[in-house]
GROMACS .gro file of C-alpha atoms in nm:
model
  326
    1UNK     CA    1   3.140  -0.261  -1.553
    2UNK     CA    2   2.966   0.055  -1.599
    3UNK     CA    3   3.050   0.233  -1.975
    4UNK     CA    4   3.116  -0.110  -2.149
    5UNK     CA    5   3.015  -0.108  -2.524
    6UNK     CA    6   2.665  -0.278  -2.530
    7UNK     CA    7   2.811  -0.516  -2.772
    8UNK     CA    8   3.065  -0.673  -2.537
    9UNK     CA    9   2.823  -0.661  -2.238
   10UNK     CA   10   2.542  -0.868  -2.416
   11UNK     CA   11   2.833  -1.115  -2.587
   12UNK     CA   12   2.963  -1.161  -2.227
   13UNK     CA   13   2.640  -1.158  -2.031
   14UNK     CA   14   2.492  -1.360  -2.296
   15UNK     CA   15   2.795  -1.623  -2.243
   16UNK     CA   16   2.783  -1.640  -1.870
   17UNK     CA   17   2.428  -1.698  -1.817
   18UNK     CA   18   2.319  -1.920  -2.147
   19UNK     CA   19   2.656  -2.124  -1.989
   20UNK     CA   20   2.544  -2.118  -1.615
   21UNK     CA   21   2.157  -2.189  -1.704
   22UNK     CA   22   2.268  -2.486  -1.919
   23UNK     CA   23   2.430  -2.665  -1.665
   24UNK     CA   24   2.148  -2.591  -1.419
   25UNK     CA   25   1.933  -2.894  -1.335
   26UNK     CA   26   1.558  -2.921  -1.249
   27UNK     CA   27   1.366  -3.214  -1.157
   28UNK     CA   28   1.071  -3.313  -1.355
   29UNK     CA   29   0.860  -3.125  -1.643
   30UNK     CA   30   0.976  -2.761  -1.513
   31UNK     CA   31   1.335  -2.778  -1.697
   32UNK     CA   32   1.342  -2.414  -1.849
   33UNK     CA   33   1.644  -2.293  -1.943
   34UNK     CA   34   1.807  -1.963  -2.111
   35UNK     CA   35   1.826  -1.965  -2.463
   36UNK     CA   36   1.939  -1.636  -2.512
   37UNK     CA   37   2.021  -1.262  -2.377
   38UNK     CA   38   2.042  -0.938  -2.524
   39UNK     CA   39   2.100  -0.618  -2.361
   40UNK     CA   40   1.989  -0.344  -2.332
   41UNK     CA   41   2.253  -0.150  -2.133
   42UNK     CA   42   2.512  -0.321  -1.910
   43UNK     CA   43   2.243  -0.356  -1.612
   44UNK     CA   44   1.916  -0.462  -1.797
   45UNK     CA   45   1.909  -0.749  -2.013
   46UNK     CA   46   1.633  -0.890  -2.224
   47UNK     CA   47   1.642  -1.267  -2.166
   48UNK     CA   48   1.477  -1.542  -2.333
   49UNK     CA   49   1.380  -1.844  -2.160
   50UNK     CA   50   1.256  -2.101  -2.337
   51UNK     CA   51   0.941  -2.263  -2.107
   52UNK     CA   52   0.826  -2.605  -2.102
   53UNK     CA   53   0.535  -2.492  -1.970
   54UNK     CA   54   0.440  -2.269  -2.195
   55UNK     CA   55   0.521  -2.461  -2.493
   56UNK     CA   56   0.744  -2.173  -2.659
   57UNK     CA   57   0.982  -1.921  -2.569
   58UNK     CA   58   0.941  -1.628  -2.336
   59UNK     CA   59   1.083  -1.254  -2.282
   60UNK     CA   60   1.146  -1.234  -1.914
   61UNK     CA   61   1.370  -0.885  -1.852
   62UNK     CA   62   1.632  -0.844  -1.563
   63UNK     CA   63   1.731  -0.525  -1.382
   64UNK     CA   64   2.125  -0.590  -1.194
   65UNK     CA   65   2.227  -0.459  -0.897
   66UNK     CA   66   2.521  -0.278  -0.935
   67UNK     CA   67   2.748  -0.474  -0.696
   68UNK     CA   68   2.684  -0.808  -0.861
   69UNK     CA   69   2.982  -0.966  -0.648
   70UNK     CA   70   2.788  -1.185  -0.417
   71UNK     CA   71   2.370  -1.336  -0.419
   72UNK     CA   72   2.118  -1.113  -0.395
   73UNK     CA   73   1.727  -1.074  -0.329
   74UNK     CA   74   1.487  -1.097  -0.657
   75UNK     CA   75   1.203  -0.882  -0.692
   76UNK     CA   76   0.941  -0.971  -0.900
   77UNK     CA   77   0.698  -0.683  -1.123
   78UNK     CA   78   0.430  -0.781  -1.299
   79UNK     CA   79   0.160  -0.575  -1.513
   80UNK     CA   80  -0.150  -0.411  -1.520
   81UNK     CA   81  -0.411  -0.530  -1.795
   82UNK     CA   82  -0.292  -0.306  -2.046
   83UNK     CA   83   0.067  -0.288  -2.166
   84UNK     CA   84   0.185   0.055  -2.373
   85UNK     CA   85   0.445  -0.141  -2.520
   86UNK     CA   86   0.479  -0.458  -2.730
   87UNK     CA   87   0.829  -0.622  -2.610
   88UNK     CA   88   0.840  -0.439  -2.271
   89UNK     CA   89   0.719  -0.442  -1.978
   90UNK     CA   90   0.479  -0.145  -1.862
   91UNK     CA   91   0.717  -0.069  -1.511
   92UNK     CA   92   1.029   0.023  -1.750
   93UNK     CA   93   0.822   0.185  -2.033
   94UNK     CA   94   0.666   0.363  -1.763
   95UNK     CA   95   0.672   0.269  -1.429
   96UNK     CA   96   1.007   0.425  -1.381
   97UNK     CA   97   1.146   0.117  -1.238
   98UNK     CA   98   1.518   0.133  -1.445
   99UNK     CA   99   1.556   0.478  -1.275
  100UNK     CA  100   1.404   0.341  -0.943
  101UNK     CA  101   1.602   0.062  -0.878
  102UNK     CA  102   1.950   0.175  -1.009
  103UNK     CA  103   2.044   0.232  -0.648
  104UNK     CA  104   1.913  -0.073  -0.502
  105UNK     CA  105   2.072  -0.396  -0.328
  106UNK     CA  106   1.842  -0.626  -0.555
  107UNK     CA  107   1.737  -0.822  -0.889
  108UNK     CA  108   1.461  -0.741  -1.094
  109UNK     CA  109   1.223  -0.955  -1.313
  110UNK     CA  110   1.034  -0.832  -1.524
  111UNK     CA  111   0.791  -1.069  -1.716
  112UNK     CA  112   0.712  -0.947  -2.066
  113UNK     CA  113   0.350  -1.041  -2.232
  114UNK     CA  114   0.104  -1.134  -1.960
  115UNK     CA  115  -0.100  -0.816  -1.984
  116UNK     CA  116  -0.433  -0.953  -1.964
  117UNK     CA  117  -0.334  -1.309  -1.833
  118UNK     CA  118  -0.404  -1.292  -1.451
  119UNK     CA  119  -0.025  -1.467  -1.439
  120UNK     CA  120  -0.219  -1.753  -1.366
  121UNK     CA  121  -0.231  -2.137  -1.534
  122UNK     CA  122  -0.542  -2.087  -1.830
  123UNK     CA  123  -0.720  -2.479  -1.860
  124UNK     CA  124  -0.715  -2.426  -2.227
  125UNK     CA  125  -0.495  -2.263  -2.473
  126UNK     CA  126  -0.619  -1.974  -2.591
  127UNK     CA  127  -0.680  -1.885  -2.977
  128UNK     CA  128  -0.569  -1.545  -2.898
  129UNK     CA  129  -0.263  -1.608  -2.654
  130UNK     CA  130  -0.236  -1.968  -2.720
  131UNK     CA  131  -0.066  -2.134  -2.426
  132UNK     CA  132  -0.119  -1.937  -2.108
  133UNK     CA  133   0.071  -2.132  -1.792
  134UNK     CA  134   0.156  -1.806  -1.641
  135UNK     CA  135   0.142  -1.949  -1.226
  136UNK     CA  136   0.361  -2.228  -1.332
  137UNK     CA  137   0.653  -1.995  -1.487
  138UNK     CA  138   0.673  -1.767  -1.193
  139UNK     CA  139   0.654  -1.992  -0.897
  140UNK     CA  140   0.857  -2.281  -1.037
  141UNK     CA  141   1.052  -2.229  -1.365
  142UNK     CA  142   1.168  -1.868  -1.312
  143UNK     CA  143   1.315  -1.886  -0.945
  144UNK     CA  144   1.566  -2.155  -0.948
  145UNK     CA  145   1.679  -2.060  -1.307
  146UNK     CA  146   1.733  -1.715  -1.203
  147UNK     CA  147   1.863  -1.733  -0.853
  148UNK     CA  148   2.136  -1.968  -1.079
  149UNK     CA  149   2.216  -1.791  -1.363
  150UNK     CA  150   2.177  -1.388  -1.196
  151UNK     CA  151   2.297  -1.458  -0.798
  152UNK     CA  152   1.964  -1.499  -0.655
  153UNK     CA  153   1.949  -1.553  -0.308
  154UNK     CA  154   1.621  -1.729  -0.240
  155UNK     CA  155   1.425  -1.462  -0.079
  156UNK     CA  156   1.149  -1.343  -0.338
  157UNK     CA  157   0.898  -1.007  -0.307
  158UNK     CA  158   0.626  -0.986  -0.570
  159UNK     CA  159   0.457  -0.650  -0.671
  160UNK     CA  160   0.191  -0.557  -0.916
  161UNK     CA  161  -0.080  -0.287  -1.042
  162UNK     CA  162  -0.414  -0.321  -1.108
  163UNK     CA  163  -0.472  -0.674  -1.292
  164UNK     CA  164  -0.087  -0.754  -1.135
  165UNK     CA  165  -0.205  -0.672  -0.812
  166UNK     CA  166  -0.474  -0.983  -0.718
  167UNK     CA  167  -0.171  -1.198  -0.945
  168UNK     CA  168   0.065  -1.070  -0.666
  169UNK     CA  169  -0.123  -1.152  -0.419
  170UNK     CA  170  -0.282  -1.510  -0.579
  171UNK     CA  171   0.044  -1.603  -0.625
  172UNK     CA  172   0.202  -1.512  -0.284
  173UNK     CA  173  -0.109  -1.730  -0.122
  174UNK     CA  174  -0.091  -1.994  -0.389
  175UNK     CA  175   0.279  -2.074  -0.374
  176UNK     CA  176   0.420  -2.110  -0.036
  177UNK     CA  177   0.706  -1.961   0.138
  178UNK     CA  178   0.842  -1.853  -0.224
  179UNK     CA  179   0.764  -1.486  -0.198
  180UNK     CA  180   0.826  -1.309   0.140
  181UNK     CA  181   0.672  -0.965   0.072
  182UNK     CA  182   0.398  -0.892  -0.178
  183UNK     CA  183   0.286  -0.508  -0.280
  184UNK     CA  184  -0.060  -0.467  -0.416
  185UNK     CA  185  -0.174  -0.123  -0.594
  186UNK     CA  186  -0.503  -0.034  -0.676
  187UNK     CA  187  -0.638  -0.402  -0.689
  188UNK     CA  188  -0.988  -0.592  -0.682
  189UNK     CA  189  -0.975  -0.933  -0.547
  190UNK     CA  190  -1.270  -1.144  -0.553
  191UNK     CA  191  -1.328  -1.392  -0.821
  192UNK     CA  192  -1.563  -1.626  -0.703
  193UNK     CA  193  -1.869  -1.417  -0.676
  194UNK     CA  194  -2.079  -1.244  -0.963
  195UNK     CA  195  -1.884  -0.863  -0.972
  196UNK     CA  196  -1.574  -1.028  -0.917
  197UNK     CA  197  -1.630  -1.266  -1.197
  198UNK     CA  198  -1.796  -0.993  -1.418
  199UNK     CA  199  -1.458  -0.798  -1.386
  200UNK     CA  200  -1.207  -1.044  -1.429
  201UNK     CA  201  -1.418  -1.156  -1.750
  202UNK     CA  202  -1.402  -0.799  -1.840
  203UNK     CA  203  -1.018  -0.809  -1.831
  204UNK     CA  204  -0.946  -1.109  -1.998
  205UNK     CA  205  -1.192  -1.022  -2.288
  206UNK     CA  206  -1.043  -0.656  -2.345
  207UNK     CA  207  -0.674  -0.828  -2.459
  208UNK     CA  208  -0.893  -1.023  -2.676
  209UNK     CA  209  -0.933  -1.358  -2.449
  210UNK     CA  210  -1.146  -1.573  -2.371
  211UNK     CA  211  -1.196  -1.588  -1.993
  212UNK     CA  212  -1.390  -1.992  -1.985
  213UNK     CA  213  -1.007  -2.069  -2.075
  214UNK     CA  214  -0.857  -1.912  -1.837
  215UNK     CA  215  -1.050  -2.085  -1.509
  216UNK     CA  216  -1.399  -2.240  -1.678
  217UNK     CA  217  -1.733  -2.150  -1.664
  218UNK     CA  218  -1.839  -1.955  -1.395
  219UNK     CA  219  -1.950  -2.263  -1.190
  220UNK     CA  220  -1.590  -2.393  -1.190
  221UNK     CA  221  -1.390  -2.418  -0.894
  222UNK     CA  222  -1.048  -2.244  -0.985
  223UNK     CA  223  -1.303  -1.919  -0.951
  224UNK     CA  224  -1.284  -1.978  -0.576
  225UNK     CA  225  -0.903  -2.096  -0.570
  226UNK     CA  226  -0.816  -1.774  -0.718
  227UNK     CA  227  -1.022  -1.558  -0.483
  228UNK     CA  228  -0.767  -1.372  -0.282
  229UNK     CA  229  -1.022  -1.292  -0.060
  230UNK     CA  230  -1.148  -1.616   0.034
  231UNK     CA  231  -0.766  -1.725   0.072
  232UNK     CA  232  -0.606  -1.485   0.292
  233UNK     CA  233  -0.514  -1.668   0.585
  234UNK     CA  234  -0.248  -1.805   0.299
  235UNK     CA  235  -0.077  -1.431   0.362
  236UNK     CA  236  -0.019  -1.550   0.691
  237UNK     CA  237   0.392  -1.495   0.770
  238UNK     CA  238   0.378  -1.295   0.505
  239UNK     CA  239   0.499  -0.889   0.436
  240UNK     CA  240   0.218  -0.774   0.295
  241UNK     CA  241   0.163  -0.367   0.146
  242UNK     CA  242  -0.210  -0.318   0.022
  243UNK     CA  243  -0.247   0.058  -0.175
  244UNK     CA  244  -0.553   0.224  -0.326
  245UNK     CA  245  -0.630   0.589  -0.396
  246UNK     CA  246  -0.973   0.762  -0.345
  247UNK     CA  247  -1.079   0.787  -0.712
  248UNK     CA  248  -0.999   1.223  -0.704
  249UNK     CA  249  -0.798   1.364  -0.912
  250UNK     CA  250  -0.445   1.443  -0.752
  251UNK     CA  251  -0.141   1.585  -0.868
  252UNK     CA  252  -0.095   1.401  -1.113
  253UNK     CA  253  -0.385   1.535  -1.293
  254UNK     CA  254  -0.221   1.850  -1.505
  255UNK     CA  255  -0.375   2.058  -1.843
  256UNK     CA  256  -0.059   1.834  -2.001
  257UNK     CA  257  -0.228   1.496  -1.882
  258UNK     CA  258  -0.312   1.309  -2.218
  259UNK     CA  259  -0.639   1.203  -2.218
  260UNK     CA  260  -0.715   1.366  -1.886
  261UNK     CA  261  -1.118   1.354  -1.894
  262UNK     CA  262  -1.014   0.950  -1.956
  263UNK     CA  263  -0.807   0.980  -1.656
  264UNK     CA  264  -0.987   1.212  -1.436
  265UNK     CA  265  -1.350   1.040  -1.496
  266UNK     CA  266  -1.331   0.664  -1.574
  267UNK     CA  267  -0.978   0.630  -1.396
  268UNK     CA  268  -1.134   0.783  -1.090
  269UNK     CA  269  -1.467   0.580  -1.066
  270UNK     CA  270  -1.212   0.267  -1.118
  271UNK     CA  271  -1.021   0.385  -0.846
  272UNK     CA  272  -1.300   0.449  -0.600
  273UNK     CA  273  -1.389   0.070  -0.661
  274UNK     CA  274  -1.035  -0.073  -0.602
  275UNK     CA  275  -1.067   0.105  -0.289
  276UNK     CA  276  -1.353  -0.029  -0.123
  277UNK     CA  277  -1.169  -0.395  -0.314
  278UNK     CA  278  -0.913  -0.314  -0.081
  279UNK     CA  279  -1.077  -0.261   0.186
  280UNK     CA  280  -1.273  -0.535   0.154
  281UNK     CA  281  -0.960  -0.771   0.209
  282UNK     CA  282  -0.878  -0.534   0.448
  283UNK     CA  283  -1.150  -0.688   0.672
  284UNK     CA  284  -1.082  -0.995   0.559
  285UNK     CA  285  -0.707  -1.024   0.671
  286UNK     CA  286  -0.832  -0.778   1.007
  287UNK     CA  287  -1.086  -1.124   1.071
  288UNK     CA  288  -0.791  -1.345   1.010
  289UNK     CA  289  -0.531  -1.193   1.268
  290UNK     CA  290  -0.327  -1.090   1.003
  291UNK     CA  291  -0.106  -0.780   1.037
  292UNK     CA  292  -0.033  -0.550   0.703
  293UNK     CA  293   0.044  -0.201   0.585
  294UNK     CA  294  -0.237  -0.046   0.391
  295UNK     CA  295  -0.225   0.334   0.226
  296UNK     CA  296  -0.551   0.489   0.133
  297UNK     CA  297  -0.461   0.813  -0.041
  298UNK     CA  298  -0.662   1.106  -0.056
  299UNK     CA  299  -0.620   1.141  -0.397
  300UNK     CA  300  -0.537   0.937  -0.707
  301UNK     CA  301  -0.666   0.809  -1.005
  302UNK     CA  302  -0.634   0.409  -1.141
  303UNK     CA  303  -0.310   0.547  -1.354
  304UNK     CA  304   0.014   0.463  -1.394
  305UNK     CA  305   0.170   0.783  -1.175
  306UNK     CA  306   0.022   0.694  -0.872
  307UNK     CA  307   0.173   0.355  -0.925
  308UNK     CA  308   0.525   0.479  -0.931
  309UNK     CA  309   0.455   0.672  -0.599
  310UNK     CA  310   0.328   0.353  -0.464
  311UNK     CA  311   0.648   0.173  -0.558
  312UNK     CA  312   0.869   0.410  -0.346
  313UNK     CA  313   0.593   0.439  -0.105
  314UNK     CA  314   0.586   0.062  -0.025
  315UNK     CA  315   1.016   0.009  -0.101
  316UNK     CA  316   1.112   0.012   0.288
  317UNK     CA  317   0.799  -0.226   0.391
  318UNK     CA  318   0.923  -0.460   0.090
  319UNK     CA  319   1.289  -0.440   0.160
  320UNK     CA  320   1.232  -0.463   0.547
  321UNK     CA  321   1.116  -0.864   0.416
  322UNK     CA  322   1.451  -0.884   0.206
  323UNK     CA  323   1.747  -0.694   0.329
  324UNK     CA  324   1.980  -1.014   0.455
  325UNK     CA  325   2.067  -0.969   0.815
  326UNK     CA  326   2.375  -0.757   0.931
   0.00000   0.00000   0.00000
């Protein structure tokens, strides 16, 4: 299908999935469904779900495999706190992960927005965001709609940066046998106690929220449900790829870097912390019998290069949950 004219791959894309999600039925409030899809080129589509939960609908982008003739695993990407671009997702505007994936056996989602949201299910709607049910999209609206409507075949990885990384990881504790693997870059994960809680708030107020929506006052017990930390044993069965650099400047770090003393000096003291985050959980899992694959790197700032080495770094631990048996 490669070299169609875009317009006949999103009127024939758009047909076949708005057709197959329409017929596609869900028990109880979680009935999303495809309203529409546009694409961008034959193999990544912009699709619009329209979300019960969420009250309204939402950009959620797909990457195809190439051989789309039978199911296939789903991998899902979420974002850092910031996003570079309105409309897109910050692992295609630049995370690489078109480029990346073009030669893999998988699906990719891509949720589009939640910069800022901790993918999780706010208490209250937000006057900023409005209606933020972010846990409730991903683990139980966006699976079986998917799977239907793109070939999935049931077994899920999660990966995020930053921000996306405790969401990965909340989410893979929080939801079950849903996500086999989960990859976790450059990631703090406490929530419950005063730093943690001083960070996430930090977070959530920088896109302009308000973080007493999101999980309460500080006294509130979704703090401690969301602590990844405190819930590890829930990684238990679980692939699990934990990555932080040391906070020096690496390779990455060039004359043609923009805003390199940014980069270099702020992105390397927030990198030094995500470390010791990580290797706080490290301990944590170590305590709990639980087996993973961790990469300190000797270098590496909290930017999005080092992400995109991570991605290919952690690929064969990620796939090694997914590839379907021989």
């Amino acid at each position: 299908m490669t070299g169609w004219p875009r317009l006949l791959t999103a009127v024939m894309f758009g047909a076949a999935f708005v057709a197959a999600s329409a017929g596609f039925g869900h028990s109880g409030p979680f009935e999303a469904r495809i309203a529409r899809v546009q694409a961008v080129t034959d193999r990544w589509l912009q699709v619009y779900v329209d979300s019960p939960a969420m009250g309204r609908e939402l950009q959620v982008d797909v990457l195809l495999p190439a051989d789309r003739t039978r199911p296939h695993p789903t991998v899902y990407l979420l974002e850092g706190g910031d996003n570079l671009r309105p409309g897109e997702n910050d692992w295609t505007a630049q995370g690489g992960a078109v480029e990346f994936f073009a030669d893999k056996d998988v699906t990719v989602v891509l949720p589009v927005g939640g910069a800022g949201s901790f993918y999780t299910d706010w208490h209250n709607d937000d006057p900023v965001h409005g209606r933020q049910k972010w846990e409730t999209l991903l683990t139980r609206e966006l699976p079986p709609l998917l799977d239907e409507a793109f070939g999935g075949n049931g077994a899920n990885a999660i990966v995020g940066p930053s921000m996306g990384a405790h969401a990965a990881l909340a989410l893979a504790e929080r939801s079950g046998p849903l996500y086999r693997a989960v990859g976790a870059f450059s990631g703090c994960y406490q929530t419950s106690d005063q730093l943690g809680q001083t960070a996430t708030r930090y977070i959530v107020e920088s896109k302009r929220g308000d973080a007493e929506n999101m999980w309460g006052p500080p006294d509130d017990a979704d703090w401690v449900a969301h602590d990844v930390v405190v819930h590890a044993p829930a990684l238990r069965g679980k692939t699990v790829y934990l990555s932080a650099g040391s906070g020096l400047s690496g390779p990455h770090e060039t004359l043609d870097t923009p805003n390199l003393p940014d980069v270099a000096i702020n992105g390397g003291l927030l990198e030094a912390v995500t470390a010791q985050c990580t290797r706080t959980l490290q301990a944590r899992l170590r305590e709990a019998g639980i087996v993973a694959t961790y990469d300190y790197t000797p270098q590496g700032t909290h930017s999005w290069p080092y992400w995109v080495d991570q991605l290919a770094a952690s690929w064969p631990t990620v796939w090694g949950a997914l590839a379907p048996p021989r």
